[in-house]
PDB file of N, CA and C in Angstrom:
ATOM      1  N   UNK A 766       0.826  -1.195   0.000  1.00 50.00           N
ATOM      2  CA  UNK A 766       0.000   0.000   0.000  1.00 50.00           C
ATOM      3  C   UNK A 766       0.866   1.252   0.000  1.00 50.00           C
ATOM      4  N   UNK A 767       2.109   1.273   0.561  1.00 63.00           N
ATOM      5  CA  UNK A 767       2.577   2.548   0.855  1.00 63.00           C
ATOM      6  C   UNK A 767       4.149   2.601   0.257  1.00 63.00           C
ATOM      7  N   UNK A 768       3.843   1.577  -0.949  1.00 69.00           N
ATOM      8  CA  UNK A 768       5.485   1.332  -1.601  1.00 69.00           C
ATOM      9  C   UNK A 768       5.608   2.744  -2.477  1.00 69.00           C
ATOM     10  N   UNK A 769       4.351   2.825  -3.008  1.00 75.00           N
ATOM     11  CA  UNK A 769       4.589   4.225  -3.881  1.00 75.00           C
ATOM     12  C   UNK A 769       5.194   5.651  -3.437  1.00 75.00           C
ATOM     13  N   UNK A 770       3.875   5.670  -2.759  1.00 84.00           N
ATOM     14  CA  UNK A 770       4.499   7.427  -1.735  1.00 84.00           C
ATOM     15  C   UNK A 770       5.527   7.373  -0.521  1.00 84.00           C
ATOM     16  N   UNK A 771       5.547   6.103   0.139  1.00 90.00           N
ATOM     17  CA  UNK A 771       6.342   5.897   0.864  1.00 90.00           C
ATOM     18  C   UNK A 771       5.850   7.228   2.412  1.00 90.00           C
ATOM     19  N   UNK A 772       4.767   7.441   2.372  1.00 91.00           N
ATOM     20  CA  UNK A 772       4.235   8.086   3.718  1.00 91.00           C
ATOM     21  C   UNK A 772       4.861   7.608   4.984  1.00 91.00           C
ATOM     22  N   UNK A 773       4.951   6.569   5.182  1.00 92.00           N
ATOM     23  CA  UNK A 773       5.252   5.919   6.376  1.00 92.00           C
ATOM     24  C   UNK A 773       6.936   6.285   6.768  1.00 92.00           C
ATOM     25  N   UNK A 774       7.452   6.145   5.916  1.00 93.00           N
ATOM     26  CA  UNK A 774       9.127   6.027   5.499  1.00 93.00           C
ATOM     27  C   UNK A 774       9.277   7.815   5.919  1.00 93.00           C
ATOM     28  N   UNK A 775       8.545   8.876   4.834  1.00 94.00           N
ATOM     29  CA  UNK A 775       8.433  10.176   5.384  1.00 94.00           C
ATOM     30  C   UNK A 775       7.886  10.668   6.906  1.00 94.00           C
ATOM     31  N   UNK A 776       6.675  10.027   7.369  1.00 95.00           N
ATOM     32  CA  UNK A 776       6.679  11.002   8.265  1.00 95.00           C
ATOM     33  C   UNK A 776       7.360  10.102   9.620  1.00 95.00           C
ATOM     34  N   UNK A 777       7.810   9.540   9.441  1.00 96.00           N
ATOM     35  CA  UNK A 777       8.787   8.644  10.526  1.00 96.00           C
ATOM     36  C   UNK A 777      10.016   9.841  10.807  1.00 96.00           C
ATOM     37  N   UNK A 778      10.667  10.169   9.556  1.00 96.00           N
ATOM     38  CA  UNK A 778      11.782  10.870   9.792  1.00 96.00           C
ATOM     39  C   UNK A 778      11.264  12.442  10.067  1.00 96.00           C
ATOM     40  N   UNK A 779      10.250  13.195   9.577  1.00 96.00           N
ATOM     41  CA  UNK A 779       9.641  14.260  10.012  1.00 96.00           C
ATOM     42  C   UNK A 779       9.395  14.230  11.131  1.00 96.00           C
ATOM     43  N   UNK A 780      10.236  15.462  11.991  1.00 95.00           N
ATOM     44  CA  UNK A 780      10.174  15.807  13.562  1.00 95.00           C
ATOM     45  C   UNK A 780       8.999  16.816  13.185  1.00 95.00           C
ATOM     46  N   UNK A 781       8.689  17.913  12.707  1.00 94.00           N
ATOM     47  CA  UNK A 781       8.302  19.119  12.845  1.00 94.00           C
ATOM     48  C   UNK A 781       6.897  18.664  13.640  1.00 94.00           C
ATOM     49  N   UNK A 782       6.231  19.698  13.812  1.00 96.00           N
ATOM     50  CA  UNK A 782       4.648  19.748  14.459  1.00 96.00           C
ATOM     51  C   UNK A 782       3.788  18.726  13.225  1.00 96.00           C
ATOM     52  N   UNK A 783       2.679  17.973  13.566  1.00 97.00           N
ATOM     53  CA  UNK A 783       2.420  16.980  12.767  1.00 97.00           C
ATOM     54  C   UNK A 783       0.596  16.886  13.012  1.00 97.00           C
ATOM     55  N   UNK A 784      -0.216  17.444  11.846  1.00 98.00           N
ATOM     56  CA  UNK A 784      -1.739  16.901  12.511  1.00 98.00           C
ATOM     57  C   UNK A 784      -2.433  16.574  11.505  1.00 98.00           C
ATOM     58  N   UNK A 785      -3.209  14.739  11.431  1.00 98.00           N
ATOM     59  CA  UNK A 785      -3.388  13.788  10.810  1.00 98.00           C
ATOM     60  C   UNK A 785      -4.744  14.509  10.653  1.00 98.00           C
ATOM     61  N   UNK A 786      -5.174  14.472  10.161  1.00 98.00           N
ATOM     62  CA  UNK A 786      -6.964  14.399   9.675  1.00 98.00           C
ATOM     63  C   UNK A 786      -7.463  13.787   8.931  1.00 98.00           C
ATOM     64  N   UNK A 787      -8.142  13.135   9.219  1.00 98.00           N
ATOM     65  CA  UNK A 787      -9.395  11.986   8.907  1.00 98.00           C
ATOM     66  C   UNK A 787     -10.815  11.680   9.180  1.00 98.00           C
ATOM     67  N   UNK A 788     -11.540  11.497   7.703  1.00 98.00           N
ATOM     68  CA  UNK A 788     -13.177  11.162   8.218  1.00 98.00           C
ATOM     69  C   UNK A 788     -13.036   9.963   8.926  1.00 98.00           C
ATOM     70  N   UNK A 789     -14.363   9.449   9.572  1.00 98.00           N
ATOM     71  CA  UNK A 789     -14.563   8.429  10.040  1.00 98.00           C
ATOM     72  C   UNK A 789     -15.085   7.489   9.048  1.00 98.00           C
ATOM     73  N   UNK A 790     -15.392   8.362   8.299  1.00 98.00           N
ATOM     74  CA  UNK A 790     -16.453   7.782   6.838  1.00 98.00           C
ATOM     75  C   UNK A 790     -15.721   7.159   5.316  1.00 98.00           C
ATOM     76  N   UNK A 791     -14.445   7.427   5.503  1.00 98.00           N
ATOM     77  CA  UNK A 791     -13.541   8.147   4.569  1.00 98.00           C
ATOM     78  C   UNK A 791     -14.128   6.367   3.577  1.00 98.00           C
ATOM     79  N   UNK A 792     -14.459   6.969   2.444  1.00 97.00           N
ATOM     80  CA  UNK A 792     -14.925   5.426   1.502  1.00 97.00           C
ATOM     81  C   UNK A 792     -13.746   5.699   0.296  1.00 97.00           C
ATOM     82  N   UNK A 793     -12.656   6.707   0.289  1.00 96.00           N
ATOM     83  CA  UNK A 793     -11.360   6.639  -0.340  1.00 96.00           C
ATOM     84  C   UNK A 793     -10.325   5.627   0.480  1.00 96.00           C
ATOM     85  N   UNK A 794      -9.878   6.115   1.558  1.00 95.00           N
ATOM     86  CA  UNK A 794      -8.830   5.882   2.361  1.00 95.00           C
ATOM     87  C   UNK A 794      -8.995   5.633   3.718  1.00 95.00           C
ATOM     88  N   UNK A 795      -8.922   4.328   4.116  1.00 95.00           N
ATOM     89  CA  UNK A 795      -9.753   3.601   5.232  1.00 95.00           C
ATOM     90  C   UNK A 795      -9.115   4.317   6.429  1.00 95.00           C
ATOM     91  N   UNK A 796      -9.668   4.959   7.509  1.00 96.00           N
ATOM     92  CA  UNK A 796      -9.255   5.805   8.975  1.00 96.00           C
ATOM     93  C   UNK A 796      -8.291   5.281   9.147  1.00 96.00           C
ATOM     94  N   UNK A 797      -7.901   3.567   9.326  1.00 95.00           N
ATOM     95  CA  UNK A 797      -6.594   2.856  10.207  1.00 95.00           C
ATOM     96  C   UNK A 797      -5.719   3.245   9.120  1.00 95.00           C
ATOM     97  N   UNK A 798      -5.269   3.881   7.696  1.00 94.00           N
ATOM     98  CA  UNK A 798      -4.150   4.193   7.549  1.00 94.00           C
ATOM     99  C   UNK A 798      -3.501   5.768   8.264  1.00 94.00           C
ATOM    100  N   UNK A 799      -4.446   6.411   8.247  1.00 96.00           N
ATOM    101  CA  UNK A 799      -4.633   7.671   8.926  1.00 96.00           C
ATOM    102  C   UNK A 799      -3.939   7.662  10.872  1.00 96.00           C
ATOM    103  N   UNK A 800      -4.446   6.145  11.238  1.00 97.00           N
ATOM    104  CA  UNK A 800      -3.859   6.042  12.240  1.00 97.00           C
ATOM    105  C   UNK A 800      -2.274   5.394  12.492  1.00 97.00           C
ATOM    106  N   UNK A 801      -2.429   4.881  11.553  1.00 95.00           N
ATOM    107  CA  UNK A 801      -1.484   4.014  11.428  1.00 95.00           C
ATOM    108  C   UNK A 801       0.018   5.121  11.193  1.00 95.00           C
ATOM    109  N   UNK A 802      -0.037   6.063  10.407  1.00 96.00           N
ATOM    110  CA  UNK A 802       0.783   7.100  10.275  1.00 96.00           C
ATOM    111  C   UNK A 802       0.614   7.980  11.336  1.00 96.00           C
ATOM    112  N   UNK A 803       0.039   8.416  12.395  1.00 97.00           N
ATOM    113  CA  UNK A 803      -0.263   9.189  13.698  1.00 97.00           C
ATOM    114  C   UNK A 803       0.877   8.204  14.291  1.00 97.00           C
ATOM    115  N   UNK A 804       0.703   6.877  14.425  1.00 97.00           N
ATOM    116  CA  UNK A 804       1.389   6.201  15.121  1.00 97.00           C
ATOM    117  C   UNK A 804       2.929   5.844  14.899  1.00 97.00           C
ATOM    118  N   UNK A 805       3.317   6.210  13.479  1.00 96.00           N
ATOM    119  CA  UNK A 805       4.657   5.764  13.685  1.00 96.00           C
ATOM    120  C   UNK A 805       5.244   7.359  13.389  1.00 96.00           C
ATOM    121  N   UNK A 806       4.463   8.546  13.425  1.00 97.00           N
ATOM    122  CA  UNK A 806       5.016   9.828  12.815  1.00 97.00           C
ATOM    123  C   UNK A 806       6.432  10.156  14.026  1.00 97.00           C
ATOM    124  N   UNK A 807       7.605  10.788  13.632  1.00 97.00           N
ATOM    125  CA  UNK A 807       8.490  11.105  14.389  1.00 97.00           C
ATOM    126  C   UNK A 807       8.484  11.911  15.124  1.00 97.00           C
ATOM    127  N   UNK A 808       7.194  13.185  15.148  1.00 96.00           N
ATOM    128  CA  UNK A 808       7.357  14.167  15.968  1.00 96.00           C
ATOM    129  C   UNK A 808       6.782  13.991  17.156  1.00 96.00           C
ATOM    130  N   UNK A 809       7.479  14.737  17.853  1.00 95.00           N
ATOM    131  CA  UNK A 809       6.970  14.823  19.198  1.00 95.00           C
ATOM    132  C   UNK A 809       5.940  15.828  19.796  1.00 95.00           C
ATOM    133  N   UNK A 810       5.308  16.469  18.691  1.00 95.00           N
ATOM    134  CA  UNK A 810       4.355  17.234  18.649  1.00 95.00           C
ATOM    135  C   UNK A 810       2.964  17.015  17.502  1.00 95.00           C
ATOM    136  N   UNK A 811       2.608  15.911  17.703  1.00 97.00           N
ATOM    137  CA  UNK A 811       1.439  15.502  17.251  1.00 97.00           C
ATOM    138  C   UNK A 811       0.066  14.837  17.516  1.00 97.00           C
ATOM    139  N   UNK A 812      -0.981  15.299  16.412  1.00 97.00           N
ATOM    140  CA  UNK A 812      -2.308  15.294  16.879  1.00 97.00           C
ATOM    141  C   UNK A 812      -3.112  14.504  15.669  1.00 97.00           C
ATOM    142  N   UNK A 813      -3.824  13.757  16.224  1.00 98.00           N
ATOM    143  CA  UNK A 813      -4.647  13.016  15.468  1.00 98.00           C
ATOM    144  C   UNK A 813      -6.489  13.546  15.324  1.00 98.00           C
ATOM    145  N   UNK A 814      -6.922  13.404  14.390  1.00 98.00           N
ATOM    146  CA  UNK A 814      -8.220  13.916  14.654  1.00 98.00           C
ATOM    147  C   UNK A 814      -9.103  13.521  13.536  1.00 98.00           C
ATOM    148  N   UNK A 815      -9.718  12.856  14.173  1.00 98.00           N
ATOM    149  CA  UNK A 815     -10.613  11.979  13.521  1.00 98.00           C
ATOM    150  C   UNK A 815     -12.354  12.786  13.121  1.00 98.00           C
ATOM    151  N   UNK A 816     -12.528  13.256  12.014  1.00 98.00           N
ATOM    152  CA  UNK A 816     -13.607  13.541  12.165  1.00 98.00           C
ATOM    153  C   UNK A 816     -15.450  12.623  11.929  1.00 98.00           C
ATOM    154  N   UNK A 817     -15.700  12.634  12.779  1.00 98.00           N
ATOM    155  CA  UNK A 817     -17.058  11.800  13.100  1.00 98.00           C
ATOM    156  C   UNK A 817     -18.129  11.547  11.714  1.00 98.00           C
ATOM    157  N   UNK A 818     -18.219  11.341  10.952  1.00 98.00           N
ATOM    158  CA  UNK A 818     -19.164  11.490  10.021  1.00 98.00           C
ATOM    159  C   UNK A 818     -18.118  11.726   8.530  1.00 98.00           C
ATOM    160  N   UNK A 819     -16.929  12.022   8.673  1.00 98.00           N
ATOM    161  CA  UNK A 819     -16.338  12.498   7.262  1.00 98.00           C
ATOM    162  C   UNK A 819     -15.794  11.677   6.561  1.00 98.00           C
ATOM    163  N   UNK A 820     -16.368  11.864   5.162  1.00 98.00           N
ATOM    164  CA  UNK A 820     -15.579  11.131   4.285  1.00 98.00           C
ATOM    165  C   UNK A 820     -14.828  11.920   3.344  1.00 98.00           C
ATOM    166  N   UNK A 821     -14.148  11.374   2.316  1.00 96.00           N
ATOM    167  CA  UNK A 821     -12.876  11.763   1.610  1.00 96.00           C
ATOM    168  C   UNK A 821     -12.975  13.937   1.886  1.00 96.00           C
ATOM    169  N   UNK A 822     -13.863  13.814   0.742  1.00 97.00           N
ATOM    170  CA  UNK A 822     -13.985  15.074   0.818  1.00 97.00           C
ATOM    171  C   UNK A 822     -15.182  16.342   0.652  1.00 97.00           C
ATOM    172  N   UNK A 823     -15.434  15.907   2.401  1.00 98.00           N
ATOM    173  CA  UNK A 823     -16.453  16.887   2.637  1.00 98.00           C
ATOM    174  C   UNK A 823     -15.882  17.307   4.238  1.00 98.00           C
ATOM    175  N   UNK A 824     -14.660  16.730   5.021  1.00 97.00           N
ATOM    176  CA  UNK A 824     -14.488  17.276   6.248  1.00 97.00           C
ATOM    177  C   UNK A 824     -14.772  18.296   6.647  1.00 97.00           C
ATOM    178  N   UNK A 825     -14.480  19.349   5.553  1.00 95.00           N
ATOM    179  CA  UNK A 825     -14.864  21.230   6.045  1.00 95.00           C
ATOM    180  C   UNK A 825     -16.152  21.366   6.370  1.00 95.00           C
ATOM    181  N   UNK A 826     -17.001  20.201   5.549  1.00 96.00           N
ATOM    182  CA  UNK A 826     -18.506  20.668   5.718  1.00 96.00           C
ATOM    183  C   UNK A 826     -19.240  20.260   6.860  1.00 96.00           C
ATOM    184  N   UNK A 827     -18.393  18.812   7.274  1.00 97.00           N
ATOM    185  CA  UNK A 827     -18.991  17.763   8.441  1.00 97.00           C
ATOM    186  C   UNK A 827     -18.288  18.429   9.339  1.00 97.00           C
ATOM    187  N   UNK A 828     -16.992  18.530   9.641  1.00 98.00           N
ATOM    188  CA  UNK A 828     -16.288  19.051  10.887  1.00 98.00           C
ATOM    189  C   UNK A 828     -15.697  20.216  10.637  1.00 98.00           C
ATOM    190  N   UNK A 829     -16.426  21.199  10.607  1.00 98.00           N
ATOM    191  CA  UNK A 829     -15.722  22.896  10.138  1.00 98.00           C
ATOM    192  C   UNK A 829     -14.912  22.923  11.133  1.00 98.00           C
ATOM    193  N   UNK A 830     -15.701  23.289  12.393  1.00 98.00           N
ATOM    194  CA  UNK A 830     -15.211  23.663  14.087  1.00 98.00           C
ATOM    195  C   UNK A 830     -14.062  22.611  14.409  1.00 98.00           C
ATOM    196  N   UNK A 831     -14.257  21.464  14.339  1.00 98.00           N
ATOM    197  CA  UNK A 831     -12.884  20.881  14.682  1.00 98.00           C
ATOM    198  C   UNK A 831     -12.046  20.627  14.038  1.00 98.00           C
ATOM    199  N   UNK A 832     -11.732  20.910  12.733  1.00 98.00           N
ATOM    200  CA  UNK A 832     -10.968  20.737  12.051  1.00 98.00           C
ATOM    201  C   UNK A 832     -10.216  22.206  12.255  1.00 98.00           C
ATOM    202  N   UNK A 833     -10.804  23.517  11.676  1.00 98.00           N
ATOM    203  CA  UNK A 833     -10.507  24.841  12.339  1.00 98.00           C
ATOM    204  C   UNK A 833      -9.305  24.798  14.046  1.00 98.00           C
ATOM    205  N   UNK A 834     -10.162  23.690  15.195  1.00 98.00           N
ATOM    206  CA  UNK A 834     -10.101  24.205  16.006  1.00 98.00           C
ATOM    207  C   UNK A 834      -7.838  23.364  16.409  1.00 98.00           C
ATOM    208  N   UNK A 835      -8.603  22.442  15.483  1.00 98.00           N
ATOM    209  CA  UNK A 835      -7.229  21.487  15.571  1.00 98.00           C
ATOM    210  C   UNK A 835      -5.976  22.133  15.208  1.00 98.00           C
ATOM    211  N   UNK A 836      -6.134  22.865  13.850  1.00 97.00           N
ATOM    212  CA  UNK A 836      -5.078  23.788  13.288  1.00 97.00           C
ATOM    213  C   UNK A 836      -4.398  24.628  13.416  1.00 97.00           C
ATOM    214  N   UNK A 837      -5.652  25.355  14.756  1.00 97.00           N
ATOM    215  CA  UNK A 837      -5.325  26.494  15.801  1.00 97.00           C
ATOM    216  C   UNK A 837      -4.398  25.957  16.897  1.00 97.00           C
ATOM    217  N   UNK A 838      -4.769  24.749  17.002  1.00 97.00           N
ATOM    218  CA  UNK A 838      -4.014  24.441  18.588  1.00 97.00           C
ATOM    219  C   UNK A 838      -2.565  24.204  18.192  1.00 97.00           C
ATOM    220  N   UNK A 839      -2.582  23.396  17.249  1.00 96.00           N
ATOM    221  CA  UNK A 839      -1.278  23.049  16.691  1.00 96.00           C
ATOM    222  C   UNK A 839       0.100  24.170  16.306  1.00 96.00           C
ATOM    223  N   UNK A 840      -0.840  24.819  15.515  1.00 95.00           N
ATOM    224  CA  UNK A 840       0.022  26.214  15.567  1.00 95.00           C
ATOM    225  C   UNK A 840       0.376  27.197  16.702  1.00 95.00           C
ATOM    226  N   UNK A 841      -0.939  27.067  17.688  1.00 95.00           N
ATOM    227  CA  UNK A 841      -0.476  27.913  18.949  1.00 95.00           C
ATOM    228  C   UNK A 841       0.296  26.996  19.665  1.00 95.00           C
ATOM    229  N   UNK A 842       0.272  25.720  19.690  1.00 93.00           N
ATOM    230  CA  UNK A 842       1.141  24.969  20.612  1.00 93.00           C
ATOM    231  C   UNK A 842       2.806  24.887  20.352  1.00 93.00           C
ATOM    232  N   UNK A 843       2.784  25.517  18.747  1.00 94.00           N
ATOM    233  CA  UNK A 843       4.425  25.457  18.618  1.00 94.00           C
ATOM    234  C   UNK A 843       4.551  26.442  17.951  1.00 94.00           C
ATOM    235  N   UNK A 844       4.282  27.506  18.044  1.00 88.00           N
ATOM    236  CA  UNK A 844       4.886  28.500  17.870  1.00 88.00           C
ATOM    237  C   UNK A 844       6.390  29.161  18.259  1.00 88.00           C
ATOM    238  N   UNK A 845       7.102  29.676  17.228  1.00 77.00           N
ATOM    239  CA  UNK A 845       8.306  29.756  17.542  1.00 77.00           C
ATOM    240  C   UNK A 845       9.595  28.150  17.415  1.00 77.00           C
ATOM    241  N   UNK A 846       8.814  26.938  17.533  1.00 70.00           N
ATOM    242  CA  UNK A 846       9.316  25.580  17.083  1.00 70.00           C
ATOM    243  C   UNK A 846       9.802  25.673  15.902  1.00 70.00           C
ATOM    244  N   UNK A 847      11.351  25.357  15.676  1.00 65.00           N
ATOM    245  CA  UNK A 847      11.940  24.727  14.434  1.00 65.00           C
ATOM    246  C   UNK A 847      11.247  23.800  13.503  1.00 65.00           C
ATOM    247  N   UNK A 848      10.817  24.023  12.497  1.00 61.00           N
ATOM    248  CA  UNK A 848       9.846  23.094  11.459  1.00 61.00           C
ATOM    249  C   UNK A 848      10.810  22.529  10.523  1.00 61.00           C
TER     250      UNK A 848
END
């Protein structure tokens, strides 16, 4: 699955701030790869966020507020952090 882009291989070695987003719905790209990269990502500043109802691409519409709210935290949480 991941011989092509090699995601796994990338965000392993990516330290910077890191936040996964995913529908719950997703009928492209099944949630457990979404987790599955949360879980082996290298940084030590990361957030997973699963949105309840979303699939491929309608998250903005299903989860405006938490998707918004995730992006905010992330950025206020490392601000000034080497990327």
């Amino acid at each position: 699955v991941d011989t092509l882009f090699r995601h796994t291989e990338k965000i392993r070695l990516y330290k910077g701030p890191t936040l996964v987003i995913h529908g719950t719905r997703d009928s492209i790209i099944p949630v457990a790869d979404a987790e599955a990269l949360y879980q082996v990502s290298g940084s030590s500043s990361k957030q997973l966020l699963r949105i309840r109802g979303g699939d491929h691409n309608n998250l903005l519409v299903v989860g405006f507020d938490d998707y918004f709210r995730a992006v905010s935290d992330i950025a206020q949480n490392n601000k000034g952090m080497p990327h």
